[in-house]
Short mmCIF file of C-alpha atoms and ligand atoms in Angstrom, two decimals:
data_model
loop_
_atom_site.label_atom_id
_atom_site.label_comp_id
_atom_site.label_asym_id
_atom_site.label_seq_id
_atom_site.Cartn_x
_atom_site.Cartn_y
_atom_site.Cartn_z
CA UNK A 1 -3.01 15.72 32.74
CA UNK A 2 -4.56 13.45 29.91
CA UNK A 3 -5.87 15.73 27.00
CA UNK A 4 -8.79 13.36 25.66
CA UNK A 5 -10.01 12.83 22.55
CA UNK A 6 -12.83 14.84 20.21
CA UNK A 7 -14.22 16.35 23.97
CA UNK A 8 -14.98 19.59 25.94
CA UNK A 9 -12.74 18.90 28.69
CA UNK A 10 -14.34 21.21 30.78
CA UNK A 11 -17.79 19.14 30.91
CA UNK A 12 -16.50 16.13 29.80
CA UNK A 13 -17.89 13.29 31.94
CA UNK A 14 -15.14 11.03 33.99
CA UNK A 15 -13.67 8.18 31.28
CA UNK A 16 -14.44 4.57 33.29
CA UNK A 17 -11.13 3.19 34.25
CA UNK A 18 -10.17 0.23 32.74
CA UNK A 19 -8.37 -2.20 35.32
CA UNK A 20 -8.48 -5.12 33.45
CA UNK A 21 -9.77 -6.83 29.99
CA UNK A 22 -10.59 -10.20 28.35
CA UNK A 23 -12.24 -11.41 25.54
CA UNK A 24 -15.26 -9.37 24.71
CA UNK A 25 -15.25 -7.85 28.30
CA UNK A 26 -13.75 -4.80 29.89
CA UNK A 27 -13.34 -4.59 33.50
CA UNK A 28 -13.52 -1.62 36.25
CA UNK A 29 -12.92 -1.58 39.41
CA UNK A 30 -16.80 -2.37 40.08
CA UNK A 31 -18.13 -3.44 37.17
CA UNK A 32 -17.77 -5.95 33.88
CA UNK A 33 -18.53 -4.73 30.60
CA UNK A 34 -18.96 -6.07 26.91
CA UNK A 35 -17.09 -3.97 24.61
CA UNK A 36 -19.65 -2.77 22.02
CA UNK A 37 -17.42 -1.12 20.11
CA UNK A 38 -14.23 -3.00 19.53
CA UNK A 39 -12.28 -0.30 21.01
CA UNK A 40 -12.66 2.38 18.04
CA UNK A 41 -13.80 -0.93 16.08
CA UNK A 42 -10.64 -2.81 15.96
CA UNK A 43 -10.46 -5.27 18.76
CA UNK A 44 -11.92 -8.22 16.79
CA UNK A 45 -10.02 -10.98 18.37
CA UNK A 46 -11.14 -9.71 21.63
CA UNK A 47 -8.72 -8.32 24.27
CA UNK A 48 -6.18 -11.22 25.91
CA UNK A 49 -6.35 -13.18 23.02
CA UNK A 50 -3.46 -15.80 24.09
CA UNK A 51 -2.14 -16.51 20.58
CA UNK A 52 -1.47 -12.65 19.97
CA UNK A 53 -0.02 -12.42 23.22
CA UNK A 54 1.83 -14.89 22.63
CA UNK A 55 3.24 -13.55 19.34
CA UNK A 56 4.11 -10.18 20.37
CA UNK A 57 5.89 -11.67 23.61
CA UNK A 58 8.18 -14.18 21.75
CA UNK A 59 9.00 -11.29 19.09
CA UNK A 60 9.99 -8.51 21.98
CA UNK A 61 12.55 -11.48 22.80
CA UNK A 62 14.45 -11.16 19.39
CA UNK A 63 13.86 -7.38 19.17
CA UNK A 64 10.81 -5.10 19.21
CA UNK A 65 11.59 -2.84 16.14
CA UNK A 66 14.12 -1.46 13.86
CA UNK A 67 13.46 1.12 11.37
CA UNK A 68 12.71 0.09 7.90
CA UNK A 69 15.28 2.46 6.39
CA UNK A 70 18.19 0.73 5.07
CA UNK A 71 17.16 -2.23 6.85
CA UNK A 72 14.30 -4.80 7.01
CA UNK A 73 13.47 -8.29 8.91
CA UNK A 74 11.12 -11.32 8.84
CA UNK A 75 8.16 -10.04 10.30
CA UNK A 76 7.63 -7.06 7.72
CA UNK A 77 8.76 -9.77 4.67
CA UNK A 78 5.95 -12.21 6.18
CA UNK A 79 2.93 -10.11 6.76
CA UNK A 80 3.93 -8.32 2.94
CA UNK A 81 3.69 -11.35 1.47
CA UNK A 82 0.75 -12.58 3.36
CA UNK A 83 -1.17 -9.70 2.31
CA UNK A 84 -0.13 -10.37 -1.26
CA UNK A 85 -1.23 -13.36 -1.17
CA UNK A 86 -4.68 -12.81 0.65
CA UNK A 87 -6.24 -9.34 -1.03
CA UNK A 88 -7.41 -9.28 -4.13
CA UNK A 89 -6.01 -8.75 -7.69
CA UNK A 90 -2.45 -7.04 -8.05
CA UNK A 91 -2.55 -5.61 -4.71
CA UNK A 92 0.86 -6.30 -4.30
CA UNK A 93 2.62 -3.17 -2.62
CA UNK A 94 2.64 -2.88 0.84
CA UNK A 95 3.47 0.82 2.19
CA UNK A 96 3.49 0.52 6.32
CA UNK A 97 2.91 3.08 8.68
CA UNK A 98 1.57 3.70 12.18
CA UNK A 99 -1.67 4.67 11.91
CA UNK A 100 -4.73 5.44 9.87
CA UNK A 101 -4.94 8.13 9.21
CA UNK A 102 -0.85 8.60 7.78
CA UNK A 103 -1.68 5.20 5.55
CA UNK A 104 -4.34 7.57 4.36
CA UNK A 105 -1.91 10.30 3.64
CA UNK A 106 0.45 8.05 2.28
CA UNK A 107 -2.66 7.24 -0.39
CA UNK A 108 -3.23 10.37 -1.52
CA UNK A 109 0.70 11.25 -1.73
CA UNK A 110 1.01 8.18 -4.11
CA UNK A 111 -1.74 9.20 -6.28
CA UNK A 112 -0.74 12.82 -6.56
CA UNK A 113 3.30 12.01 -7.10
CA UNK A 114 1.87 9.03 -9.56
CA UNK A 115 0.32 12.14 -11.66
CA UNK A 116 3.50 14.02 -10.67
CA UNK A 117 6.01 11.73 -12.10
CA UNK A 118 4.07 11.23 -15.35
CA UNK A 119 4.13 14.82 -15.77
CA UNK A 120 0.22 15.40 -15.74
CA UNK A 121 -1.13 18.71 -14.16
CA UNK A 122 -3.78 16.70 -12.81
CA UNK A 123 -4.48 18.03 -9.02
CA UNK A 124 -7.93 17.53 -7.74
CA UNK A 125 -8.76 14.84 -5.23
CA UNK A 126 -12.37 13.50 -5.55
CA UNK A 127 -14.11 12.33 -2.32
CA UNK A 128 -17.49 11.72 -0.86
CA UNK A 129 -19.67 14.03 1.14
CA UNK A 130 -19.97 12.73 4.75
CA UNK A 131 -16.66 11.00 4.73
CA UNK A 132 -13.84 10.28 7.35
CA UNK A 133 -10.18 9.35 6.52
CA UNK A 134 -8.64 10.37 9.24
CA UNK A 135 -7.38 13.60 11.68
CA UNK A 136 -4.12 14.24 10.08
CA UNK A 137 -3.56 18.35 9.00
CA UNK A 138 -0.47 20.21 7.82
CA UNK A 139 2.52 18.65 9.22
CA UNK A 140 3.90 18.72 5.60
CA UNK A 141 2.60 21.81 4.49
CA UNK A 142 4.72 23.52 7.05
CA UNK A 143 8.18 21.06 6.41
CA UNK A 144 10.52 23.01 4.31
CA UNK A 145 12.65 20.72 3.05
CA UNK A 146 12.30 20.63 -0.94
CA UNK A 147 13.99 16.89 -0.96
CA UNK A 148 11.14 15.64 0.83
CA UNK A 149 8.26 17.81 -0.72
CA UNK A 150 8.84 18.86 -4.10
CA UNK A 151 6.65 16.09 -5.71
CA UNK A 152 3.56 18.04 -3.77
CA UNK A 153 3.95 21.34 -4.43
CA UNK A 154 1.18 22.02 -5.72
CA UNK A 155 -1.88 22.18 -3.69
CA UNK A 156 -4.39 19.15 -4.39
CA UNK A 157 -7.97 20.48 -4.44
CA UNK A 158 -10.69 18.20 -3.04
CA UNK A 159 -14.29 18.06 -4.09
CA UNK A 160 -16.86 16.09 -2.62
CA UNK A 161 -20.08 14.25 -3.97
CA UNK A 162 -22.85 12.66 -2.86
CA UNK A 163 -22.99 8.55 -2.75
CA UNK A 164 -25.35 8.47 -6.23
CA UNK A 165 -24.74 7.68 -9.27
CA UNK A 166 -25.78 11.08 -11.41
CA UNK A 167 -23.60 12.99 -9.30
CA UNK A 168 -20.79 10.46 -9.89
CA UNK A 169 -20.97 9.97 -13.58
CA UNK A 170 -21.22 14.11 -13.65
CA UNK A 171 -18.31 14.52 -11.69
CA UNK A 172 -16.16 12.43 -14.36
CA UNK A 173 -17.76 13.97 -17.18
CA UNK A 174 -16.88 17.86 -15.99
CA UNK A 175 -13.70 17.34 -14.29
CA UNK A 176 -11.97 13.98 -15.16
CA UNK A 177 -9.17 16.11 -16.76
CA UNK A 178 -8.47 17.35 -13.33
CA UNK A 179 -8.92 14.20 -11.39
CA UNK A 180 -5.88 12.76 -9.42
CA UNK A 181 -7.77 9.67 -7.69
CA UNK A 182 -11.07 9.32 -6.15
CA UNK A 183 -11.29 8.41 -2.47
CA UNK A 184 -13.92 6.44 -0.48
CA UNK A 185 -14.61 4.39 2.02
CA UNK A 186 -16.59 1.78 0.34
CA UNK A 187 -19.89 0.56 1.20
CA UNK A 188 -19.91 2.07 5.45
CA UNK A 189 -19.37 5.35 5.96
CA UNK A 190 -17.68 5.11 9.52
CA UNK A 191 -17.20 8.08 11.64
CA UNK A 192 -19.37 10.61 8.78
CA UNK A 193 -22.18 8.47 10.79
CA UNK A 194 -22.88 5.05 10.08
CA UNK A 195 -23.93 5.76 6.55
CA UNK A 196 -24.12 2.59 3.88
CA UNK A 197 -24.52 2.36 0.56
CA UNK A 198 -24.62 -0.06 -2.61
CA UNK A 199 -22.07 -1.71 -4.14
CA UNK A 200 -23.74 -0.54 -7.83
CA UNK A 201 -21.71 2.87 -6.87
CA UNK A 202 -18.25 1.49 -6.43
CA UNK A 203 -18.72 -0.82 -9.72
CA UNK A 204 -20.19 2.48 -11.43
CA UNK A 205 -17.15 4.41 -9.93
CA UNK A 206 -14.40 1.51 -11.27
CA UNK A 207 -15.71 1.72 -14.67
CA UNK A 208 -15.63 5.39 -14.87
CA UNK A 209 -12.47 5.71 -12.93
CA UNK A 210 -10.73 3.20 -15.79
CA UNK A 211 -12.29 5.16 -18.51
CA UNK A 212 -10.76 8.42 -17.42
CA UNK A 213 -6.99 6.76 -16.01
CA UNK A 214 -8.05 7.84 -12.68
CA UNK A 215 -7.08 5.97 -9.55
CA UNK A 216 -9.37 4.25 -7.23
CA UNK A 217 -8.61 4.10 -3.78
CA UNK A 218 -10.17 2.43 -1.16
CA UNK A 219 -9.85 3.38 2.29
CA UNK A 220 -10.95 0.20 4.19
CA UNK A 221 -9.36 1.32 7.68
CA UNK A 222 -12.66 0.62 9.09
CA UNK A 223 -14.38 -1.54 6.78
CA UNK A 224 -11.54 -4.09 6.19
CA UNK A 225 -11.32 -7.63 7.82
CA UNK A 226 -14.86 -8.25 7.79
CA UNK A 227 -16.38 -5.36 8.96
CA UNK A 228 -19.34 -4.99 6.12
CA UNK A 229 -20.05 -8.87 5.78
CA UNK A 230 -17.37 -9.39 3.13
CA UNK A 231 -13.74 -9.94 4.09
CA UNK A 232 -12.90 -6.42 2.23
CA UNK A 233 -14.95 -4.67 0.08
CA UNK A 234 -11.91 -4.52 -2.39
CA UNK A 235 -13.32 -8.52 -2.97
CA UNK A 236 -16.07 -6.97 -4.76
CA UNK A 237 -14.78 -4.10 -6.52
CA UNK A 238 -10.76 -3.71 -6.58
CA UNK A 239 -9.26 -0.59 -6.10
CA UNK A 240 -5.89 0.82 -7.60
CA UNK A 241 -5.06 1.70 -3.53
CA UNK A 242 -6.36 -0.17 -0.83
CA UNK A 243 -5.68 1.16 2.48
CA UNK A 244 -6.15 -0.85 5.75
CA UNK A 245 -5.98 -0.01 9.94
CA UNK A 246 -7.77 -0.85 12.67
CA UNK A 247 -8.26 -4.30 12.78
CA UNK A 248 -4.96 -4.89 11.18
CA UNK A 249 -3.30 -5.35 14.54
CA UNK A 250 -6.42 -7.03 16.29
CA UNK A 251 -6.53 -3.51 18.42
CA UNK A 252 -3.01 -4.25 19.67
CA UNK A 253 -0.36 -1.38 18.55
CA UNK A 254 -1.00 1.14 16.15
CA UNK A 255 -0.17 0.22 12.36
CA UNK A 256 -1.54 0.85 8.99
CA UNK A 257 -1.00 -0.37 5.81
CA UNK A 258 -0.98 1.34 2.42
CA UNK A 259 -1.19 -1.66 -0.61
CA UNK A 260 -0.64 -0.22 -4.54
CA UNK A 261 -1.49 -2.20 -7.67
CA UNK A 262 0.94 -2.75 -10.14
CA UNK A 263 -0.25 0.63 -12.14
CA UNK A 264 0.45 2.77 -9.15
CA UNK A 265 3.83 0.77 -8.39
CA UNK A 266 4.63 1.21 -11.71
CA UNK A 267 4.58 4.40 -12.10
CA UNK A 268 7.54 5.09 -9.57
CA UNK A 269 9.73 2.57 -10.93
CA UNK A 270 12.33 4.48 -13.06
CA UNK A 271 15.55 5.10 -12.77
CA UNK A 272 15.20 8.64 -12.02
CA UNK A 273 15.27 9.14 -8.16
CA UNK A 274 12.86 11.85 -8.39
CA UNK A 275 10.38 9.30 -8.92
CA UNK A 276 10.66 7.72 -5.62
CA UNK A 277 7.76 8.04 -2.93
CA UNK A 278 9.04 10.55 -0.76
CA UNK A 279 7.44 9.42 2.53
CA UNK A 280 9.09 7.00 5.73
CA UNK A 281 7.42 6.95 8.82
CA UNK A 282 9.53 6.27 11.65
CA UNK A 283 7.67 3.11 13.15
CA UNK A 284 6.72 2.04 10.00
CA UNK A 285 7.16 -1.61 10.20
CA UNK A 286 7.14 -1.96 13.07
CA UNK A 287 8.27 -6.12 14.43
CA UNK A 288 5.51 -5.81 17.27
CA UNK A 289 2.97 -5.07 14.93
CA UNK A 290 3.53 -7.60 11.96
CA UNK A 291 3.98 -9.86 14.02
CA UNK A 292 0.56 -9.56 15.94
CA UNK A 293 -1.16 -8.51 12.46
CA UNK A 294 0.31 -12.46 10.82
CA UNK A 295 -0.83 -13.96 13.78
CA UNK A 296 -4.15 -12.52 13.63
CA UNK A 297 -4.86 -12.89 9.85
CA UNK A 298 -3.99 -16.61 10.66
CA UNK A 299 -6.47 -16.62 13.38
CA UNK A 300 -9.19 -14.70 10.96
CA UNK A 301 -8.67 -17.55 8.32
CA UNK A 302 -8.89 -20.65 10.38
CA UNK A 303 -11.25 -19.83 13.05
CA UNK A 304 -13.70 -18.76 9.79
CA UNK A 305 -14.68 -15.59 11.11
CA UNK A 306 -16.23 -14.37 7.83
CA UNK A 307 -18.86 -17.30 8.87
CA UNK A 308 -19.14 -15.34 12.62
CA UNK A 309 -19.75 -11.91 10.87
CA UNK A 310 -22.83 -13.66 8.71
CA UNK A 311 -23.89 -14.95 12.09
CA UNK A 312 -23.98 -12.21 13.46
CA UNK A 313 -25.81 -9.84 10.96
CA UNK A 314 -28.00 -12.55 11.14
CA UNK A 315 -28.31 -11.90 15.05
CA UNK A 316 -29.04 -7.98 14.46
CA UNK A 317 -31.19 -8.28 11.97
CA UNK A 318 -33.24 -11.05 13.91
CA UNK A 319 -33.10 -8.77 16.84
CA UNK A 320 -33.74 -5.51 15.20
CA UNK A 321 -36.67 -6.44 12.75
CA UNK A 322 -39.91 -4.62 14.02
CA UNK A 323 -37.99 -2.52 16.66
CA UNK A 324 -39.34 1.46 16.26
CA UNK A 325 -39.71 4.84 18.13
CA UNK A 326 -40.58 7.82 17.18
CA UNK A 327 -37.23 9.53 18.29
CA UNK A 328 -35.13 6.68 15.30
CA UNK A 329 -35.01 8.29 12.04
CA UNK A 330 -33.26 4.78 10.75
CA UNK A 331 -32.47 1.48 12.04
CA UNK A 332 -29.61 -0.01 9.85
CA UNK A 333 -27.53 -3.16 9.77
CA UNK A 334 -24.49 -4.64 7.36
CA UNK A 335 -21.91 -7.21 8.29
CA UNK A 336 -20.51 -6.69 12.02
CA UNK A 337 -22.37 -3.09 12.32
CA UNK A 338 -25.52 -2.05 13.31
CA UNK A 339 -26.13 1.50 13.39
CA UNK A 340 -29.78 3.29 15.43
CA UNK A 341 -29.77 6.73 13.46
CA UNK A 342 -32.00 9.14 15.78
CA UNK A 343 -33.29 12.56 14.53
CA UNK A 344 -32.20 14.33 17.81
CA UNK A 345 -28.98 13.35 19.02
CA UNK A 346 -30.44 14.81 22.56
CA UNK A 347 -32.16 11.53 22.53
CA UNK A 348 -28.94 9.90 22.46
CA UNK A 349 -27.65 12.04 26.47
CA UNK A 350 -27.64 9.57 29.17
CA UNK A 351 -27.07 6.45 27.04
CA UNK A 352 -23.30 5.82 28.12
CA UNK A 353 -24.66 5.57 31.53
CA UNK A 354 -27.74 3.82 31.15
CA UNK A 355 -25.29 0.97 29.23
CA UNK A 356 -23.03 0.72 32.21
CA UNK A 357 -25.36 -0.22 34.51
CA UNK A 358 -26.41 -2.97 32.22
CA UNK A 359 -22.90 -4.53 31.95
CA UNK A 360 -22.43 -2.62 28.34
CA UNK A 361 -19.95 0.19 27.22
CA UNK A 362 -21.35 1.97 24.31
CA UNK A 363 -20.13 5.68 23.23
CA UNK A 364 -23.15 6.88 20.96
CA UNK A 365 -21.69 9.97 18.46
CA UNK A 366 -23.33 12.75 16.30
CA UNK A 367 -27.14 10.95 16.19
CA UNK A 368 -25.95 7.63 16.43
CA UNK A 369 -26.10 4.72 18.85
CA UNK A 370 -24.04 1.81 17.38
CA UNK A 371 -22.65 -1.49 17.67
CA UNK A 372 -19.28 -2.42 15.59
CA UNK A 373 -18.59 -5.68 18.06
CA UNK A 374 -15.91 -7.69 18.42
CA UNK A 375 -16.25 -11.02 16.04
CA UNK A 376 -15.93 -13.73 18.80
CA UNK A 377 -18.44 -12.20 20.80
CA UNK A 378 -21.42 -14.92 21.84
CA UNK A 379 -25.34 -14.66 20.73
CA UNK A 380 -26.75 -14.12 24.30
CA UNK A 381 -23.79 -11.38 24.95
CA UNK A 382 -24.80 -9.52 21.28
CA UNK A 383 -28.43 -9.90 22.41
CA UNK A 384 -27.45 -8.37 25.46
CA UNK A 385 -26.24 -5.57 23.44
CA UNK A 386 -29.17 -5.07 21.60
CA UNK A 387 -31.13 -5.39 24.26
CA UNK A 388 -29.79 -2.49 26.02
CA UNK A 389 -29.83 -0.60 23.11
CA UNK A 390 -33.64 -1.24 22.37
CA UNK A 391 -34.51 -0.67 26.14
CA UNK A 392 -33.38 2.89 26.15
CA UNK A 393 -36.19 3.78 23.99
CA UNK A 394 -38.48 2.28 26.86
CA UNK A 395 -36.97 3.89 29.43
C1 PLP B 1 -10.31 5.46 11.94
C2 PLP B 1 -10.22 5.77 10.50
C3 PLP B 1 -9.10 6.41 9.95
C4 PLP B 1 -7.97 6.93 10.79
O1 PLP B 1 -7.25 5.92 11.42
P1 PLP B 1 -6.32 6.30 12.68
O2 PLP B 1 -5.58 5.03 12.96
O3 PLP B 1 -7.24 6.71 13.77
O4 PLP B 1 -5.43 7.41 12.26
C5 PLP B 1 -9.06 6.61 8.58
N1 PLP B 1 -10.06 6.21 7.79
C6 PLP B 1 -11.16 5.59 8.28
C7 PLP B 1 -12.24 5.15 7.34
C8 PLP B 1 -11.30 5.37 9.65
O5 PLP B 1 -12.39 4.80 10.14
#
C-alpha cells in the first residue's frame, strides 16, 4: 500500500495513473494532460527531454553513484564549478544533498555551527510568517552521537515576521544580538500560498543583515532557475547561503544543493577539526543527478529560457488582465507563476476534475488554484491552461 502525500487517505480521491509522459504532457490510460504544475514545480525541461535522457543513460554506463566520503568524481567537480561560475558573487561552496528540504537543514546547520565555531551565543533563527522550507523534523534531535551533534546543542529558537519593512528593521533592532541568520524564500512564497512580495524587503533585509554580522540565506528551492522572472533572485540581492532544489535536476532524481559565500566558508576553515560541518548525506552527490543537473543548466543557458519565462508572464498577464469573480480574493502573476487566491477554498472542490476533462492536471491547495508550468510549454497550451482555470468560475 502507497501512503500518499499531505492527504486523508481515507477520503482521498483515486491519484490518475500515469502510463506515460512527454514534454509538457502526461498521459493515462484514457486521457492526455498538460502538466500545470511542473510536477511539484520542477519539471522545466519537460518530461522525455532527450538530452537529459541521454545524460543520465551514458553516466549509469560508467557508474551511477559513489558516496562522496573519501571519494569524489567528474560529475560532482563539473556541476560545482558550473555553479561557481553561474550564481552570483562568492557563491562558491557547494554542499550536495538529496533533497530540499535536508539542503535546507544543511543551511541552518551552517549558520548555527558558523556562530558555534566563532564562539558567539547567538541562537535564534529569524524567518518569515507564511513560509515553507521544507518537511524535515527531529531526526537529529533524537541521534545521540556527540561526534556528530555537539556543534548544535543548543536549541535554535525561531521567530517569524511579517514580509514589511517596520517589522523587519524592528526585529534587528530588538534582537540582532540573538540572531544566527535570517531565512526566506525571496520574492514567492511557495507552498505558505503563492504569496509575493518586493524586492525593497530583501535589499532592506541585506543591509540590515550586514550591519548586525548576520547571515542571509536564501532558500530558492522553488524560486531558483527562473521561477520569479529572474534567473535567481540571489541576482538581485545576494545572500550569504543560497540554497537550490527542484528544478536543479529538471524533475529527474532528487538532489539539492546548499552554496556558502566565502564568509560562511570561512568560518570553518581552521585547523581545529571541531570546526568542520558535521553533516554527509548518503546520496549526496549523487553521478545521476549532476550529471542531469550540467546537462540541464546547459540546456537553460542556450535555449534562453529566461527569454521563455518573460514570454510567458507576458502570456498570463495578457490572459489574466480583467478576469474577476466574486469567489477570487486576488489574481496574481510573477515570472513562470500565476497564482488565483480565492476567499473560500470550498470554491476551489471539484477543480482537479473539472481540469481533467479539459486535457489539464492542476492540484489547487489551501485557497489557491495555480499554475507554476513547465518553461517549454507553447502559448496556445498555457492559454489552454488559463482557460480552464478562468472557466471554472463560469461553470
Ligand atoms: C519544496 C520546497 C522545499 C523542500 O524540498 P524537498 O525536495 O521537497 O524536500 C524547501 N523549500 C522550499 C521553498 C520549497 O518549495
Amino acid at each position: 500500500m502507497i501512503w500518499y502525500p499531505y492527504e486523508q487517505m481515507k477520503t482521498m480521491r483515486q491519484p490518475y495513473k500515469i502510463v506515460d509522459a512527454e514534454g509538457v504532457y502526461l498521459y493515462t490510460e484514457d486521457q492526455k494532460l498538460i502538466d500545470s504544475i511542473s510536477s511539484w514545480w520542477c519539471m522545466i525541461h519537460g518530461y522525455k527531454h532527450p538530452e537529459l535522457n541521454e545524460a543520465i543513460k551514458s553516466q549509469v554506463d560508467r557508474f551511477s553513484h559513489v558516496m562522496l566520503g573519501g571519494l569524489t568524481h567528474d560529475p560532482v567537480l563539473k556541476l560545482s564549478e558550473k555553479l561557481r561560475e553561474w550564481l552570483p558573487g562568492d557563491l562558491d561552496y557547494c554542499f550536495f544533498s538529496d533533497s530540499g528540504s535536508v539542503a535546507v537543514e544543511v543551511a541552518l546547520k551552517m549558520a548555527l555551527q558558523f556562530n558555534t565555531n566563532r564562539d558567539s551565543s547567538r541562537d535564534t533563527v529569524l524567518a518569515l510568517e507564511h513560509a515553507y522550507h521544507g518537511d524535515t523534523f527531529k531526526a537529529m534531535e533524537v541521534g545521540d552521537d556527540e561526534d556528530y551533534h555537539f556543534a548544535f546543542s543548543k536549541k535554535a529558537g525561531v521567530m517569524h515576521i511579517p514580509t514589511e519593512i517596520p517589522a523587519l528593521e524592528e526585529a534587528f533592532e530588538r534582537y540582532h544580538d540573538k540572531l544566527t541568520c535570517f531565512i526566506v524564500e525571496p520574492l514567492l512564497q511557495g507552498a505558505g500560498g503563492m504569496r509575493m512580495y518586493d524586492i525593497s524587503f530583501l535589499q532592506r533585509a541585506r543591509k540590515l543583515c550586514d550591519e548586525y554580522d548576520v547571515l542571509l540565506i536564501f532558500d530558492e528551492v522553488a524560486t531558483g532557475f527562473g521561477r520569479t522572472g529572474n534567473r535567481f533572485v540571489a541576482d538581485l540581492v545576494c545572500p550569504d547561503i543560497l540554497v537550490l532544489g527542484k528544478a536543479l535536476t529538471g524533475g529527474y532524481i532528487g538532489h539539492a544543493v546548499t552554496v556558502a559565500n566565502h564568509k560562511v566558508f570561512d568560518g570553518f576553515y581552521s585547523d581545529d577539526n571541531r570546526h568542520a560541518l558535521m553533516h554527509g548525506p548518503t546520496f549526496m552527490g549523487n553521478a545521476l543527478a549532476c550529471s542531469v543537473a550540467l546537462k540541464g543548466i546547459e540546456i537553460f543557458e542556450r535555449e534562453n529560457y529566461m527569454a521563455k519565462v518573460k514570454k510567458i508572464e507576458e502570456i498570463m498577464r495578457r490572459e489574466m488582465e480583467g478576469f474577476w469573480d466574486p469567489r477570487i480574493r486576488q489574481v496574481r502573476v510573477m515570472g513562470g507563476c500565476v497564482c488565483i487566491e480565492v476567499c473560500d477554498p470550498d470554491t476551489l472542490q471539484g477543480f482537479w476534475q473539472f481540469a481533467y476533462e479539459r486535457g489539464v492536471f492542476s492540484r489547487p491547495f489551501l485557497n489557491c488554484m495555480y499554475a507554476m508550468v513547465p518553461y517549454i510549454i507553447k502559448e496556445e497550451e498555457l492559454v489552454q491552461i488559463l482557460d480552464t482555470m478562468k472557466a471554472w468560475y463560469q461553470s
